[in-house]
Structures are given as structure tokens and as C-alpha cells.
Amino acid sequence: MNKIEHIGIAVKDLEAAGKTYETLLNTECYKTEKVESEGVETAFYQVGESKIELLGATRDDSPIAKFLEKKGEGIHHIAFGVEDIKAEMKRLKAEGYVLLNEKPKKGADNKLVAFLHPKSSNGVLVELCQEIKEEPDTLPEGDAVWDS
Ligand SMILES: CC[C@@H](C(=O)O)C(=O)SCCNC(=O)CCNC(=O)[C@H](O)C(C)(C)COP(=O)(O)OP(=O)(O)OC[C@H]1O[C@@H](n2cnc3c(N)ncnc32)[C@H](O)[C@@H]1OP(=O)(O)O
Ligand SMILES: [Co+2]
């Protein structure tokens, strides 16, 4: 793991929360993006080398809708930057962590992502995040990108 890539915050109203975070961080949102495979819309704010990712739900069966219903607004996950997501997934699986996806999938902001179940990490949902360096537009959203 090389840094905290982003902290994901579940919000009910992305536009209203965006204004709050723009003022709080004194910076503008640099990107908004919908990720249909996750049922989320996102807004990103740079904070030093890390980011805040605001997450709103786009459908009722989204993980964010479920989280908001059960816990309300707040920190939803921590994403760690990795150089080689496939190698990290293999390492963590061998150490007994529970992977929520067996293969990396395309997330927001030009990243490949994978999640660890919160029961593996003391109640915190962890996202692994690798920057896509080549041909991001050729990767299908939400689909696994490696066969093994
Ligand atoms: C935009 C794309 C991407 C990016 O590029 O950055 C994203 O960030 S997408 C973010 C949204 N996507 C995900 O969260 C995918 C991974 N999440 C999941 O697979 C599920 O949400 C889950 C973590 C497996 C939980 O699903 P489920 O088991 O159906 O929900 P429950 O409500 O029944 O919860 C079971 C258990 O887990 C606790 N929980 C749930 N969510 C969280 C959380 N975010 N942080 C901590 N704990 C969480 C929940 O409280 C339950 O605990 P118990 O009641 O003690 O059993
Ligand atoms: Co995230």
C-alpha cells in the first residue's frame, strides 16, 4: 500500500454535500462520475496527495443506499493506493482477508478497485485502488479485467 488514495463518504444529497465539502476543504470538486455497476454517483476533492470521494446512491439496491438506511451519512470506506492490485489481492487472500470481488473491477476516477469485507479489517470497509495507466476507455465499467 503506498498511500490513502481516498476516503469514501456516503451522503444523501450529493449536491448539498458537495457545497459543504467545497467550503470545508476550500477547493472545488475536480470530477463527478457515475459508476452504474456500483449504483453510485461520486464527487472528488483533492486534499494533498489524497482525495475525498462523496458517494450518493443512484438506485435502491446500491451499497450506499443500504448503508444510508442502516447507518446514515458518514465514512463508508477507506481506499488504499496499490501498485499491483492483483498481487495485493493474492497476498491478502492468502493472509485470510475476505475479498468482496475475486477480480479487480473498474471504479471511478480511472482506477481498478477491489474491496475487503469490513469483518476482515475491524469494521472498516477497505478498497484497494490501482491507477489505470493505459487505455482506460477500453475497459468495461464494473467488469473484471483479468481472467486469473
Ligand atoms: C465508485 C466506485 C468505487 C471507487 O472507485 O471508489 C467505490 O468506492 S464504490 C463504493 C460502493 N461499493 C461498495 O461498497 C462495494 C463493496 N461493498 C459491499 O460489497 C457491501 O456493501 C458489503 C460491505 C458486503 C455490505 O453488504 P451487505 O452484507 O449486503 O450489507 P449489510 O448492511 O447486511 O451489512 C453486513 C454487515 O457489514 C456492515 N457494513 C456494511 N457496510 C459497511 C461499511 N461500509 N463499513 C463498515 N461496516 C459495514 C454492516 O453494518 C453489517 O454488520 P453487522 O450488522 O455487524 O452484521
Ligand atoms: Co471508493
PDB file of C-alpha atoms and ligand atoms in Angstrom:
ATOM      1  CA  MET A   1       0.000   0.000   0.000  1.00  0.00           C
ATOM      2  CA  ASN A   2       1.515   3.347  -0.916  1.00  0.00           C
ATOM      3  CA  LYS A   3      -0.966   5.961   0.368  1.00  0.00           C
ATOM      4  CA  ILE A   4      -4.514   6.658   1.448  1.00  0.00           C
ATOM      5  CA  GLU A   5      -5.922   7.162  -2.043  1.00  0.00           C
ATOM      6  CA  HIS A   6      -9.328   8.368  -0.880  1.00  0.00           C
ATOM      7  CA  ILE A   7     -11.858   8.307   1.904  1.00  0.00           C
ATOM      8  CA  GLY A   8     -15.384   7.486   0.740  1.00  0.00           C
ATOM      9  CA  ILE A   9     -18.221   9.341   2.457  1.00  0.00           C
ATOM     10  CA  ALA A  10     -21.839   8.271   1.968  1.00  0.00           C
ATOM     11  CA  VAL A  11     -24.201  11.220   1.536  1.00  0.00           C
ATOM     12  CA  LYS A  12     -27.939  11.607   0.961  1.00  0.00           C
ATOM     13  CA  ASP A  13     -27.744  14.651  -1.306  1.00  0.00           C
ATOM     14  CA  LEU A  14     -24.578  14.851  -3.414  1.00  0.00           C
ATOM     15  CA  GLU A  15     -25.096  18.452  -4.497  1.00  0.00           C
ATOM     16  CA  ALA A  16     -25.701  19.762  -0.967  1.00  0.00           C
ATOM     17  CA  ALA A  17     -22.834  17.716   0.465  1.00  0.00           C
ATOM     18  CA  GLY A  18     -20.609  18.961  -2.367  1.00  0.00           C
ATOM     19  CA  LYS A  19     -21.168  22.565  -1.298  1.00  0.00           C
ATOM     20  CA  THR A  20     -20.362  21.676   2.306  1.00  0.00           C
ATOM     21  CA  TYR A  21     -17.092  19.986   1.320  1.00  0.00           C
ATOM     22  CA  GLU A  22     -16.084  22.702  -1.151  1.00  0.00           C
ATOM     23  CA  THR A  23     -16.288  25.232   1.665  1.00  0.00           C
ATOM     24  CA  LEU A  24     -14.744  22.929   4.254  1.00  0.00           C
ATOM     25  CA  LEU A  25     -11.755  21.998   2.086  1.00  0.00           C
ATOM     26  CA  ASN A  26     -11.605  25.349   0.296  1.00  0.00           C
ATOM     27  CA  THR A  27     -11.254  23.560  -3.023  1.00  0.00           C
ATOM     28  CA  GLU A  28     -13.526  22.810  -5.962  1.00  0.00           C
ATOM     29  CA  CYS A  29     -14.743  19.404  -6.990  1.00  0.00           C
ATOM     30  CA  TYR A  30     -12.359  18.201  -9.732  1.00  0.00           C
ATOM     31  CA  LYS A  31     -14.529  15.395 -11.047  1.00  0.00           C
ATOM     32  CA  THR A  32     -18.001  13.882 -10.849  1.00  0.00           C
ATOM     33  CA  GLU A  33     -18.671  10.424 -12.190  1.00  0.00           C
ATOM     34  CA  LYS A  34     -21.442   7.846 -12.118  1.00  0.00           C
ATOM     35  CA  VAL A  35     -20.446   4.218 -11.694  1.00  0.00           C
ATOM     36  CA  GLU A  36     -23.567   2.293 -12.620  1.00  0.00           C
ATOM     37  CA  SER A  37     -22.130  -1.095 -11.683  1.00  0.00           C
ATOM     38  CA  GLU A  38     -21.904   0.120  -8.047  1.00  0.00           C
ATOM     39  CA  GLY A  39     -25.104   2.166  -8.141  1.00  0.00           C
ATOM     40  CA  VAL A  40     -23.260   5.329  -7.138  1.00  0.00           C
ATOM     41  CA  GLU A  41     -22.570   8.861  -8.241  1.00  0.00           C
ATOM     42  CA  THR A  42     -19.342  10.376  -6.988  1.00  0.00           C
ATOM     43  CA  ALA A  43     -17.736  13.772  -6.478  1.00  0.00           C
ATOM     44  CA  PHE A  44     -13.984  14.067  -5.856  1.00  0.00           C
ATOM     45  CA  TYR A  45     -11.984  16.665  -3.909  1.00  0.00           C
ATOM     46  CA  GLN A  46      -8.186  16.689  -3.750  1.00  0.00           C
ATOM     47  CA  VAL A  47      -6.644  17.005  -0.272  1.00  0.00           C
ATOM     48  CA  GLY A  48      -2.853  16.871  -0.503  1.00  0.00           C
ATOM     49  CA  GLU A  49      -1.967  13.531  -2.067  1.00  0.00           C
ATOM     50  CA  SER A  50      -5.329  12.019  -1.022  1.00  0.00           C
ATOM     51  CA  LYS A  51      -8.950  12.625  -2.004  1.00  0.00           C
ATOM     52  CA  ILE A  52     -12.386  12.800  -0.520  1.00  0.00           C
ATOM     53  CA  GLU A  53     -14.915  10.775  -2.530  1.00  0.00           C
ATOM     54  CA  LEU A  54     -18.516  11.775  -1.830  1.00  0.00           C
ATOM     55  CA  LEU A  55     -20.899   8.942  -2.707  1.00  0.00           C
ATOM     56  CA  GLY A  56     -24.611   9.221  -3.413  1.00  0.00           C
ATOM     57  CA  ALA A  57     -26.860   6.265  -4.299  1.00  0.00           C
ATOM     58  CA  THR A  58     -28.349   6.022  -7.796  1.00  0.00           C
ATOM     59  CA  ARG A  59     -30.621   3.090  -7.038  1.00  0.00           C
ATOM     60  CA  ASP A  60     -32.295   1.384  -4.085  1.00  0.00           C
ATOM     61  CA  ASP A  61     -30.084  -1.731  -4.137  1.00  0.00           C
ATOM     62  CA  SER A  62     -26.847   0.266  -4.157  1.00  0.00           C
ATOM     63  CA  PRO A  63     -24.422  -0.454  -1.268  1.00  0.00           C
ATOM     64  CA  ILE A  64     -24.662   3.261  -0.483  1.00  0.00           C
ATOM     65  CA  ALA A  65     -28.477   3.200  -0.242  1.00  0.00           C
ATOM     66  CA  LYS A  66     -28.255   0.264   2.158  1.00  0.00           C
ATOM     67  CA  PHE A  67     -25.538   1.959   4.226  1.00  0.00           C
ATOM     68  CA  LEU A  68     -27.509   5.232   4.440  1.00  0.00           C
ATOM     69  CA  GLU A  69     -30.612   3.365   5.524  1.00  0.00           C
ATOM     70  CA  LYS A  70     -28.805   1.400   8.260  1.00  0.00           C
ATOM     71  CA  LYS A  71     -26.154   3.840   9.494  1.00  0.00           C
ATOM     72  CA  GLY A  72     -26.949   7.242   7.983  1.00  0.00           C
ATOM     73  CA  GLU A  73     -24.405   9.575   6.415  1.00  0.00           C
ATOM     74  CA  GLY A  74     -20.730   9.184   7.244  1.00  0.00           C
ATOM     75  CA  ILE A  75     -17.441   7.498   6.393  1.00  0.00           C
ATOM     76  CA  HIS A  76     -18.191   4.490   4.208  1.00  0.00           C
ATOM     77  CA  HIS A  77     -14.735   3.195   3.247  1.00  0.00           C
ATOM     78  CA  ILE A  78     -11.005   3.884   3.148  1.00  0.00           C
ATOM     79  CA  ALA A  79      -9.211   3.298  -0.140  1.00  0.00           C
ATOM     80  CA  PHE A  80      -5.501   2.451  -0.179  1.00  0.00           C
ATOM     81  CA  GLY A  81      -3.403   3.045  -3.279  1.00  0.00           C
ATOM     82  CA  VAL A  82      -1.514  -0.011  -4.544  1.00  0.00           C
ATOM     83  CA  GLU A  83       0.962  -0.514  -7.392  1.00  0.00           C
ATOM     84  CA  ASP A  84      -0.190  -4.023  -8.309  1.00  0.00           C
ATOM     85  CA  ILE A  85      -3.775  -4.751  -7.262  1.00  0.00           C
ATOM     86  CA  LYS A  86      -3.721  -8.328  -8.439  1.00  0.00           C
ATOM     87  CA  ALA A  87      -0.640  -9.102  -6.332  1.00  0.00           C
ATOM     88  CA  GLU A  88      -2.132  -7.333  -3.273  1.00  0.00           C
ATOM     89  CA  MET A  89      -5.409  -9.258  -3.627  1.00  0.00           C
ATOM     90  CA  LYS A  90      -3.481 -12.526  -3.809  1.00  0.00           C
ATOM     91  CA  ARG A  91      -1.348 -11.597  -0.789  1.00  0.00           C
ATOM     92  CA  LEU A  92      -4.328 -10.527   1.335  1.00  0.00           C
ATOM     93  CA  LYS A  93      -6.411 -13.559   0.385  1.00  0.00           C
ATOM     94  CA  ALA A  94      -3.535 -15.837   1.420  1.00  0.00           C
ATOM     95  CA  GLU A  95      -3.410 -13.967   4.759  1.00  0.00           C
ATOM     96  CA  GLY A  96      -7.101 -14.761   5.340  1.00  0.00           C
ATOM     97  CA  TYR A  97      -8.781 -11.463   4.397  1.00  0.00           C
ATOM     98  CA  VAL A  98     -12.205 -11.783   2.760  1.00  0.00           C
ATOM     99  CA  LEU A  99     -12.253 -10.296  -0.739  1.00  0.00           C
ATOM    100  CA  LEU A 100     -15.617  -8.981  -1.902  1.00  0.00           C
ATOM    101  CA  ASN A 101     -14.629  -9.314  -5.538  1.00  0.00           C
ATOM    102  CA  GLU A 102     -12.368 -12.055  -6.819  1.00  0.00           C
ATOM    103  CA  LYS A 103     -11.082  -9.954  -9.709  1.00  0.00           C
ATOM    104  CA  PRO A 104     -10.288  -6.224  -9.972  1.00  0.00           C
ATOM    105  CA  LYS A 105     -13.048  -4.110 -11.494  1.00  0.00           C
ATOM    106  CA  LYS A 106     -13.198  -0.633 -12.925  1.00  0.00           C
ATOM    107  CA  GLY A 107     -14.056   2.016 -10.343  1.00  0.00           C
ATOM    108  CA  ALA A 108     -14.257   5.786 -10.542  1.00  0.00           C
ATOM    109  CA  ASP A 109     -11.500   8.278 -11.394  1.00  0.00           C
ATOM    110  CA  ASN A 110      -9.583   5.929 -13.700  1.00  0.00           C
ATOM    111  CA  LYS A 111      -8.906   3.194 -11.137  1.00  0.00           C
ATOM    112  CA  LEU A 112      -9.068  -0.553 -10.820  1.00  0.00           C
ATOM    113  CA  VAL A 113     -10.623  -1.419  -7.482  1.00  0.00           C
ATOM    114  CA  ALA A 114     -11.289  -4.332  -5.131  1.00  0.00           C
ATOM    115  CA  PHE A 115     -12.978  -4.423  -1.722  1.00  0.00           C
ATOM    116  CA  LEU A 116     -12.255  -6.296   1.516  1.00  0.00           C
ATOM    117  CA  HIS A 117     -15.160  -7.177   3.791  1.00  0.00           C
ATOM    118  CA  PRO A 118     -15.307  -4.926   6.886  1.00  0.00           C
ATOM    119  CA  LYS A 119     -15.212  -8.002   9.121  1.00  0.00           C
ATOM    120  CA  SER A 120     -11.651  -8.565   7.821  1.00  0.00           C
ATOM    121  CA  SER A 121     -10.479  -5.160   8.951  1.00  0.00           C
ATOM    122  CA  ASN A 122     -12.015  -4.311  12.310  1.00  0.00           C
ATOM    123  CA  GLY A 123     -15.300  -2.959  10.982  1.00  0.00           C
ATOM    124  CA  VAL A 124     -13.806  -0.804   8.214  1.00  0.00           C
ATOM    125  CA  LEU A 125     -14.666  -1.417   4.566  1.00  0.00           C
ATOM    126  CA  VAL A 126     -11.332  -1.302   2.694  1.00  0.00           C
ATOM    127  CA  GLU A 127     -10.916  -0.548  -1.012  1.00  0.00           C
ATOM    128  CA  LEU A 128      -7.713  -1.312  -2.917  1.00  0.00           C
ATOM    129  CA  CYS A 129      -7.104   1.102  -5.734  1.00  0.00           C
ATOM    130  CA  GLN A 130      -4.669   0.922  -8.657  1.00  0.00           C
ATOM    131  CA  GLU A 131      -4.328   3.687 -11.189  1.00  0.00           C
ATOM    132  CA  ILE A 132      -5.070   2.616 -14.760  1.00  0.00           C
ATOM    133  CA  LYS A 133      -2.106   3.781 -16.769  1.00  0.00           C
ATOM    134  CA  GLU A 134      -3.152   2.639 -20.227  1.00  0.00           C
ATOM    135  CA  GLU A 135      -6.261   2.753 -22.362  1.00  0.00           C
ATOM    136  CA  PRO A 136      -8.846   3.382 -19.585  1.00  0.00           C
ATOM    137  CA  ASP A 137     -11.655   3.821 -22.099  1.00  0.00           C
ATOM    138  CA  THR A 138     -11.228   0.322 -23.437  1.00  0.00           C
ATOM    139  CA  LEU A 139     -12.045  -1.288 -20.062  1.00  0.00           C
ATOM    140  CA  PRO A 140     -15.708  -2.108 -19.499  1.00  0.00           C
ATOM    141  CA  GLU A 141     -17.107  -0.491 -16.325  1.00  0.00           C
ATOM    142  CA  GLY A 142     -17.602  -2.887 -13.439  1.00  0.00           C
ATOM    143  CA  ASP A 143     -16.259  -5.892 -15.311  1.00  0.00           C
ATOM    144  CA  ALA A 144     -13.361  -7.993 -14.196  1.00  0.00           C
ATOM    145  CA  VAL A 145     -10.298  -7.204 -16.252  1.00  0.00           C
ATOM    146  CA  TRP A 146      -8.181 -10.283 -15.709  1.00  0.00           C
ATOM    147  CA  ASP A 147      -9.036 -13.901 -16.190  1.00  0.00           C
ATOM    148  CA  SER A 148      -6.998 -15.130 -13.269  1.00  0.00           C
TER     149      SER A 148
HETATM  150  C1  LIG B   1     -17.247   4.473  -7.256  1.00  0.00           C
HETATM  151  C2  LIG B   1     -16.600   3.153  -7.333  1.00  0.00           C
HETATM  152  C3  LIG B   1     -15.693   2.848  -6.171  1.00  0.00           C
HETATM  153  C4  LIG B   1     -14.477   3.759  -6.271  1.00  0.00           C
HETATM  154  O1  LIG B   1     -13.920   3.800  -7.399  1.00  0.00           O
HETATM  155  O2  LIG B   1     -14.047   4.401  -5.323  1.00  0.00           O
HETATM  156  C5  LIG B   1     -16.390   2.947  -4.835  1.00  0.00           C
HETATM  157  O3  LIG B   1     -15.974   3.469  -3.868  1.00  0.00           O
HETATM  158  S1  LIG B   1     -17.926   2.132  -4.817  1.00  0.00           S
HETATM  159  C6  LIG B   1     -18.488   2.181  -3.159  1.00  0.00           C
HETATM  160  C7  LIG B   1     -19.703   1.354  -3.074  1.00  0.00           C
HETATM  161  N1  LIG B   1     -19.419  -0.038  -3.308  1.00  0.00           N
HETATM  162  C8  LIG B   1     -19.191  -0.912  -2.306  1.00  0.00           C
HETATM  163  O4  LIG B   1     -19.294  -0.599  -1.126  1.00  0.00           O
HETATM  164  C9  LIG B   1     -18.824  -2.311  -2.743  1.00  0.00           C
HETATM  165  C10 LIG B   1     -18.387  -3.169  -1.582  1.00  0.00           C
HETATM  166  N2  LIG B   1     -19.431  -3.277  -0.578  1.00  0.00           N
HETATM  167  C11 LIG B   1     -20.169  -4.399  -0.418  1.00  0.00           C
HETATM  168  O5  LIG B   1     -19.950  -5.398  -1.095  1.00  0.00           O
HETATM  169  C12 LIG B   1     -21.272  -4.352   0.588  1.00  0.00           C
HETATM  170  O6  LIG B   1     -21.675  -3.037   0.842  1.00  0.00           O
HETATM  171  C13 LIG B   1     -20.858  -5.028   1.957  1.00  0.00           C
HETATM  172  C14 LIG B   1     -19.708  -4.295   2.632  1.00  0.00           C
HETATM  173  C15 LIG B   1     -20.504  -6.516   1.742  1.00  0.00           C
HETATM  174  C16 LIG B   1     -22.068  -4.972   2.898  1.00  0.00           C
HETATM  175  O7  LIG B   1     -23.131  -5.522   2.177  1.00  0.00           O
HETATM  176  P1  LIG B   1     -24.276  -6.366   2.907  1.00  0.00           P
HETATM  177  O8  LIG B   1     -23.683  -7.507   3.636  1.00  0.00           O
HETATM  178  O9  LIG B   1     -25.361  -6.664   1.929  1.00  0.00           O
HETATM  179  O10 LIG B   1     -24.817  -5.248   3.874  1.00  0.00           O
HETATM  180  P2  LIG B   1     -25.333  -5.297   5.312  1.00  0.00           P
HETATM  181  O11 LIG B   1     -25.985  -3.981   5.523  1.00  0.00           O
HETATM  182  O12 LIG B   1     -26.169  -6.538   5.535  1.00  0.00           O
HETATM  183  O13 LIG B   1     -24.031  -5.360   6.190  1.00  0.00           O
HETATM  184  C17 LIG B   1     -23.426  -6.538   6.690  1.00  0.00           C
HETATM  185  C18 LIG B   1     -22.510  -6.108   7.832  1.00  0.00           C
HETATM  186  O14 LIG B   1     -21.473  -5.243   7.321  1.00  0.00           O
HETATM  187  C19 LIG B   1     -21.564  -3.955   7.940  1.00  0.00           C
HETATM  188  N3  LIG B   1     -21.243  -2.931   6.940  1.00  0.00           N
HETATM  189  C20 LIG B   1     -21.884  -2.747   5.779  1.00  0.00           C
HETATM  190  N4  LIG B   1     -21.317  -1.749   5.098  1.00  0.00           N
HETATM  191  C21 LIG B   1     -20.291  -1.304   5.875  1.00  0.00           C
HETATM  192  C22 LIG B   1     -19.332  -0.282   5.713  1.00  0.00           C
HETATM  193  N5  LIG B   1     -19.302   0.483   4.615  1.00  0.00           N
HETATM  194  N6  LIG B   1     -18.433  -0.095   6.686  1.00  0.00           N
HETATM  195  C23 LIG B   1     -18.429  -0.862   7.817  1.00  0.00           C
HETATM  196  N7  LIG B   1     -19.337  -1.881   8.023  1.00  0.00           N
HETATM  197  C24 LIG B   1     -20.245  -2.068   7.048  1.00  0.00           C
HETATM  198  C25 LIG B   1     -22.994  -3.862   8.420  1.00  0.00           C
HETATM  199  O15 LIG B   1     -23.114  -2.961   9.466  1.00  0.00           O
HETATM  200  C26 LIG B   1     -23.260  -5.286   8.861  1.00  0.00           C
HETATM  201  O16 LIG B   1     -22.661  -5.510  10.106  1.00  0.00           O
HETATM  202  P3  LIG B   1     -23.400  -6.361  11.227  1.00  0.00           P
HETATM  203  O17 LIG B   1     -24.722  -5.702  11.427  1.00  0.00           O
HETATM  204  O18 LIG B   1     -22.500  -6.289  12.405  1.00  0.00           O
HETATM  205  O19 LIG B   1     -23.543  -7.752  10.657  1.00  0.00           O
HETATM  206 CO    CO B   2     -14.124   4.463  -3.258  1.00  0.00          CO
END
